[in-house]
Coordinates of C-alpha atoms and ligand atoms in Angstrom, one line a residue:
M1 CA 94.7 85.0 136.5
G2 CA 98.1 86.2 135.2
T3 CA 101.1 87.7 136.9
V4 CA 102.1 90.5 134.6
E5 CA 101.8 94.0 136.2
A6 CA 103.5 96.2 133.8
I7 CA 105.2 96.5 130.4
R8 CA 108.5 98.3 129.6
I9 CA 109.2 99.3 126.0
A10 CA 112.8 99.6 124.9
K11 CA 113.8 103.3 124.6
R12 CA 114.1 103.7 120.8
T13 CA 111.9 101.5 118.7
G14 CA 110.0 101.7 115.5
F15 CA 111.3 102.0 112.0
C16 CA 114.8 103.2 111.5
Y17 CA 115.2 106.4 109.5
G18 CA 116.1 104.5 106.3
V19 CA 113.0 102.4 106.2
R20 CA 110.8 105.4 107.2
E21 CA 112.2 107.6 104.4
A22 CA 111.6 104.9 101.8
I23 CA 108.0 104.5 102.9
D24 CA 107.5 108.2 102.9
M25 CA 108.8 108.5 99.4
A26 CA 106.5 105.9 98.2
K27 CA 103.5 107.5 99.9
E28 CA 104.4 111.0 98.5
A29 CA 104.7 109.6 94.9
S30 CA 101.4 107.9 95.2
A31 CA 99.7 111.0 96.8
A32 CA 101.0 113.0 93.9
G33 CA 98.9 110.8 91.6
K34 CA 101.8 108.7 90.2
P35 CA 101.2 105.0 89.7
T36 CA 103.8 103.8 92.2
S37 CA 105.5 100.4 92.9
T38 CA 108.3 99.4 95.2
L39 CA 111.0 97.1 94.0
G40 CA 110.8 94.4 96.6
Q41 CA 109.0 94.8 99.9
V42 CA 109.9 98.3 101.2
V43 CA 109.8 96.8 104.7
H44 CA 109.4 93.2 105.7
N45 CA 106.2 93.6 107.5
E46 CA 102.9 92.3 106.1
G47 CA 100.7 94.9 107.9
V48 CA 102.7 97.8 106.5
I49 CA 102.6 96.3 103.0
R50 CA 98.8 95.9 103.2
D51 CA 98.5 99.5 104.3
L52 CA 100.6 100.7 101.3
Q53 CA 98.5 98.5 99.0
A54 CA 95.4 100.2 100.3
L55 CA 97.1 103.5 99.1
G56 CA 97.6 102.0 95.7
I57 CA 101.3 101.2 96.1
Q58 CA 102.2 97.8 94.7
T59 CA 105.2 95.6 95.6
V60 CA 106.9 94.1 92.5
D61 CA 109.7 91.6 92.3
T62 CA 111.2 92.8 89.0
L63 CA 111.3 95.9 87.0
D64 CA 109.4 94.0 84.2
D65 CA 106.3 94.3 86.4
V66 CA 106.4 98.1 86.3
R67 CA 104.8 99.7 83.3
E68 CA 106.5 102.5 81.4
G69 CA 106.2 105.9 82.9
A70 CA 105.3 104.6 86.4
A71 CA 107.3 105.5 89.5
V72 CA 109.5 102.8 91.1
V73 CA 110.8 103.2 94.6
I74 CA 114.2 101.7 95.4
R75 CA 114.0 100.5 99.0
A76 CA 116.4 101.4 101.8
H77 CA 118.7 98.3 101.2
G78 CA 119.7 99.8 97.8
V79 CA 120.3 97.9 94.5
R80 CA 123.1 97.0 92.1
P81 CA 124.0 99.9 89.9
E82 CA 122.7 98.1 86.8
V83 CA 119.2 97.9 88.2
M84 CA 119.1 101.7 88.4
D85 CA 120.4 101.9 84.8
R86 CA 117.8 99.4 83.6
A87 CA 114.9 101.3 85.3
T88 CA 116.0 104.5 83.7
D89 CA 116.4 102.8 80.3
R90 CA 112.9 101.5 80.6
G91 CA 111.5 105.0 81.1
L92 CA 110.5 104.5 84.7
E93 CA 110.7 107.3 87.2
V94 CA 113.2 106.1 89.7
I95 CA 112.6 107.3 93.3
D96 CA 115.8 106.4 95.1
G97 CA 114.9 105.4 98.7
T98 CA 118.4 103.9 99.3
C99 CA 119.2 104.8 102.9
T100 CA 121.9 107.5 103.2
W101 CA 124.0 105.1 105.3
V102 CA 123.8 102.4 102.6
I103 CA 124.8 105.0 100.0
Q104 CA 127.8 105.8 102.1
E105 CA 128.6 102.0 102.3
Q106 CA 128.4 101.8 98.5
K107 CA 130.8 104.7 98.0
E108 CA 133.2 103.2 100.5
I109 CA 133.2 99.9 98.7
V110 CA 133.8 101.6 95.3
R111 CA 136.8 103.4 96.8
L112 CA 138.2 100.1 98.2
V113 CA 137.9 98.5 94.7
E114 CA 139.6 101.5 93.1
D115 CA 142.4 101.3 95.7
G116 CA 143.1 97.7 94.9
Y117 CA 142.1 96.0 98.1
T118 CA 140.9 92.4 98.4
I119 CA 137.6 93.1 100.1
V120 CA 135.9 91.0 102.7
L121 CA 132.2 91.9 103.3
L122 CA 130.7 90.7 106.5
G123 CA 127.0 90.1 105.7
T124 CA 124.2 87.6 104.9
P125 CA 125.0 86.4 101.4
K126 CA 121.6 86.7 99.8
H127 CA 120.5 89.7 101.7
P128 CA 119.4 92.5 99.3
E129 CA 121.8 95.0 100.8
V130 CA 124.7 92.6 100.3
V131 CA 123.5 91.8 96.7
G132 CA 123.4 95.5 96.0
L133 CA 126.9 96.1 97.4
L134 CA 128.3 93.2 95.3
G135 CA 127.1 95.1 92.3
F136 CA 129.8 97.7 93.1
A137 CA 132.4 95.1 94.1
P138 CA 131.8 91.8 92.3
D139 CA 135.0 90.2 93.6
A140 CA 134.3 90.9 97.3
I141 CA 134.3 87.8 99.5
V142 CA 131.1 87.6 101.6
V143 CA 131.4 85.9 104.9
D144 CA 128.8 85.5 107.7
E145 CA 129.2 83.1 110.5
E146 CA 132.6 82.2 112.0
E147 CA 132.6 78.8 110.3
D148 CA 133.0 80.8 107.0
W149 CA 136.0 82.7 108.0
D150 CA 138.7 80.2 107.0
R151 CA 137.7 80.9 103.4
I152 CA 139.3 84.3 103.7
P153 CA 142.6 84.1 101.9
H154 CA 146.0 85.6 102.9
R155 CA 146.6 88.8 100.9
K156 CA 149.0 91.6 101.1
K157 CA 146.3 94.3 101.0
M158 CA 142.9 93.6 102.5
A159 CA 139.9 95.6 103.5
L160 CA 137.0 94.7 105.8
I161 CA 133.6 96.3 105.5
S162 CA 130.2 95.3 106.8
Q163 CA 126.5 95.1 106.0
S164 CA 124.8 97.8 108.1
T165 CA 122.9 95.5 110.4
Q166 CA 125.6 93.1 111.4
P167 CA 126.3 92.9 115.2
P168 CA 129.2 95.1 116.2
W169 CA 130.9 92.3 118.2
K170 CA 131.0 90.1 115.1
F171 CA 132.6 92.8 113.1
E172 CA 135.2 93.5 115.8
K173 CA 136.0 89.7 116.1
L174 CA 136.4 89.4 112.3
A175 CA 138.6 92.4 112.2
A176 CA 140.9 90.8 114.8
Y177 CA 140.8 87.5 112.9
M178 CA 141.9 89.3 109.7
V179 CA 144.9 91.0 111.2
S180 CA 147.0 87.9 110.8
R181 CA 145.8 87.3 107.2
S182 CA 147.2 90.5 105.7
H183 CA 150.1 92.8 105.7
E184 CA 147.9 95.9 105.3
L185 CA 144.4 95.7 106.6
K186 CA 141.9 98.6 106.1
I187 CA 138.8 98.5 108.3
V188 CA 135.8 100.4 107.3
N189 CA 133.2 100.2 110.0
T190 CA 129.8 100.5 108.3
V191 CA 127.7 98.9 111.0
C192 CA 124.7 101.3 111.3
P193 CA 124.5 103.4 114.5
V194 CA 120.7 102.7 114.6
T195 CA 121.5 99.0 114.8
I196 CA 123.9 99.6 117.6
R197 CA 121.6 101.9 119.6
R198 CA 118.7 99.4 119.2
Q199 CA 120.9 96.7 120.6
Q200 CA 122.0 98.8 123.6
D201 CA 118.4 99.9 124.4
T202 CA 117.2 96.3 124.2
M203 CA 119.9 95.1 126.6
E204 CA 119.1 98.0 129.0
T205 CA 115.4 97.1 129.1
A206 CA 116.2 93.3 129.4
R207 CA 118.2 94.0 132.6
E208 CA 115.2 95.6 134.2
V209 CA 112.5 93.0 133.4
D210 CA 111.6 89.4 134.1
L211 CA 111.0 88.4 130.5
M212 CA 111.5 90.0 127.1
V213 CA 109.3 89.9 124.0
V214 CA 111.1 90.6 120.7
V215 CA 108.9 91.6 117.8
G216 CA 110.2 91.3 114.2
G217 CA 110.4 89.1 111.1
R218 CA 111.2 85.5 111.8
S219 CA 114.0 85.5 109.3
S220 CA 115.3 89.0 110.3
A221 CA 118.9 88.6 111.4
N222 CA 118.9 91.7 113.5
T223 CA 115.7 90.7 115.3
K224 CA 117.3 87.3 116.1
E225 CA 120.3 89.2 117.4
L226 CA 118.1 91.3 119.7
T227 CA 116.7 88.0 121.1
R228 CA 120.3 86.7 121.6
L229 CA 121.3 89.8 123.4
C230 CA 118.5 89.5 125.9
G231 CA 119.9 86.1 126.8
I232 CA 123.3 87.7 127.3
A233 CA 121.7 90.3 129.6
G234 CA 120.5 87.3 131.6
T235 CA 116.8 87.6 130.7
A236 CA 114.7 84.9 128.9
A237 CA 113.2 86.2 125.6
I238 CA 110.5 85.0 123.2
Q239 CA 110.5 86.2 119.6
I240 CA 107.3 86.8 117.8
E241 CA 106.1 88.4 114.5
S242 CA 103.0 90.1 115.8
A243 CA 100.4 90.1 118.6
R244 CA 98.6 87.3 116.8
D245 CA 101.4 84.9 117.8
L246 CA 100.6 85.4 121.5
E247 CA 97.9 82.8 122.1
D248 CA 99.0 81.3 125.3
A249 CA 99.8 82.9 128.7
S250 CA 102.2 80.1 129.8
P251 CA 105.4 81.8 128.7
F252 CA 104.6 84.7 131.0
D253 CA 104.0 82.5 134.1
G254 CA 105.6 84.2 137.1
A255 CA 106.7 87.3 135.2
R256 CA 105.7 90.6 136.8
I257 CA 107.4 93.1 134.4
V258 CA 107.7 92.2 130.7
G259 CA 109.9 94.2 128.3
V260 CA 109.1 94.7 124.6
T261 CA 111.4 95.6 121.8
G262 CA 111.4 95.3 118.0
G263 CA 113.6 95.3 114.9
T264 CA 114.0 98.2 112.6
S265 CA 111.3 97.0 110.3
T266 CA 108.7 96.7 113.1
P267 CA 106.3 99.7 113.4
I268 CA 105.5 100.9 116.9
E269 CA 101.9 100.2 116.3
D270 CA 102.8 96.5 116.3
L271 CA 104.7 96.9 119.6
H272 CA 101.8 98.7 121.1
A273 CA 99.4 95.8 120.0
V274 CA 101.9 93.3 121.6
A275 CA 102.1 95.3 124.8
Q276 CA 98.3 95.4 125.1
R277 CA 97.9 91.7 124.2
I278 CA 100.4 90.6 126.9
L279 CA 98.5 92.5 129.5
E280 CA 95.2 91.2 128.4
L281 CA 96.4 87.6 128.1
A282 CA 98.8 87.3 131.1
G283 CA 98.1 90.4 133.2
T284 CA 96.9 90.5 136.8
T285 CA 93.1 91.2 137.0
R286 CA 93.9 94.9 137.4
A287 CA 96.5 95.1 134.6
A288 CA 94.3 93.1 132.2
A289 CA 91.3 95.5 132.9
A290 CA 93.5 98.5 132.1
A291 CA 95.6 96.9 129.3
G292 CA 95.1 99.7 126.7
R293 CA 96.0 102.5 129.2
L294 CA 99.0 100.7 130.6
A295 CA 100.3 100.0 127.1
D296 CA 99.9 103.7 126.3
E297 CA 101.8 104.7 129.5
A298 CA 104.6 102.3 128.7
F299 CA 105.1 104.1 125.4
E300 CA 105.0 107.5 127.0
L301 CA 107.8 106.5 129.3
A302 CA 109.9 104.9 126.6
A303 CA 110.0 106.7 123.4
T304 CA 112.3 109.7 122.9
P305 CA 111.0 111.9 120.1
A306 CA 113.6 110.4 117.7
G307 CA 112.3 107.0 118.7
R308 CA 108.8 107.7 117.5
T309 CA 109.6 106.4 114.1
T310 CA 106.4 105.5 112.4
S311 CA 105.3 106.4 108.9
L312 CA 102.1 104.5 108.7
P313 CA 99.5 106.6 106.9
T314 CA 96.2 106.6 108.6
A315 CA 95.8 103.0 109.6
S316 CA 92.6 102.8 111.5
S317 CA 94.2 100.5 114.1
T318 CA 96.7 103.3 115.0
P319 CA 96.3 104.1 118.7
A320 CA 96.2 107.9 119.1
S321 CA 99.0 107.9 121.7
A322 CA 101.3 105.8 119.6
A323 CA 101.1 107.8 116.4
Ligands
LIG1 S1 119.3 99.9 109.6 FE1 120.6 101.7 109.3 S2 121.5 101.5 107.3 FE2 119.8 100.0 107.4 S3 118.1 101.1 106.5 FE3 118.0 101.4 108.7 S4 119.1 103.4 109.0 FE4 119.7 102.6 107.0

C-alpha cells in the first residue's frame, strides 16, 4: 500500500498562450477545409501531434514537403525571415503563429542591429527560436552556459537579449558579467513572463509538498529548469514525459503530498493523467480508490482561469473537469 494522500497542482499550468494560439490557428485552417501543415512540431508533445494528425494536420520538416496552395503554419518559436519569403514565393498560404512575445523579440533584435550594437543572445544555440532570431541578426553571439561566457569579446557598444524561455537568474548574472566587457551596455530583457510565472508557481508548490513530479519533454530546457528549481526550494523532484513513465511506486515511498507541474508544451490533460496515475500507483488504499476524483479536485483548487490553457480538440481521453 502506498503513502500518497493528495496531489497539488502548480497554480498555472498547461500550454502558454503562444503555443495555444499556434495550435488554434492550425485547427482553424484545417476546419476551414484547407490542407494544413505545421513547419516543425507545433508543440513538442507526441500526444498533441497525434491529435492534430487525426484532424488532418501534418508536421513537415521543410517547406518542400508542402504542396503549392496549401496552408503552412509557422509555430510559436518563429522562423528566419527568408523562410517566410520562401513560403510566399512557393505560393503557400502562410499562417503566422509566431508568438507575439517572439515577434517583439525579433523587432528588438532588428533595432539593436540597426543601432550598431554587438549583440549577445542568451539562448540554446540550435533552438528554433534562436535560429529564427539569428536570421534577423546573423552576427549575434549566442551563449548558453557560463563556461561559454568568456567567448564574449570586449566591445565599446554591446547589447544583451535573451531567448524567451531562459531562466531569469541566468539572464541577470550574464548582464552583470557583461558590465565589465563594454563601455555602453544595453540590456533588453525578453525573458517571457509566462516562463517566470511558471517557475514561481512551481517553487511555491514545491515548498508545500513532499515530492514534486515535473512533466515535460526530456530535452526541454525550461522543463529541466523547473526540476532544478524544485531542488532549490528544498524538495526532491522527478522529471517524466508522461504518465506512462510512472511504472514503479518506489520514488513515492514515504511521500504524503505530491506536487505536479509541467512545462509550457505540456497540456493539462497530461498533468491530469499523471496526477491520477500517482494516486493509483502510490496512493493510500483510500486515495487509490478515489484517484480520478482526487485528481479532478486538485485541478479545481489549482488552476486560475488563465491557467486553463488547453487547446486540444476533442481528445476522447480529455477528462470533463480538466477541459
Ligand atoms: S514561452 Fe512565452 S514567448 Fe515562448 S511561445 Fe510561450 S508565451 Fe510565447
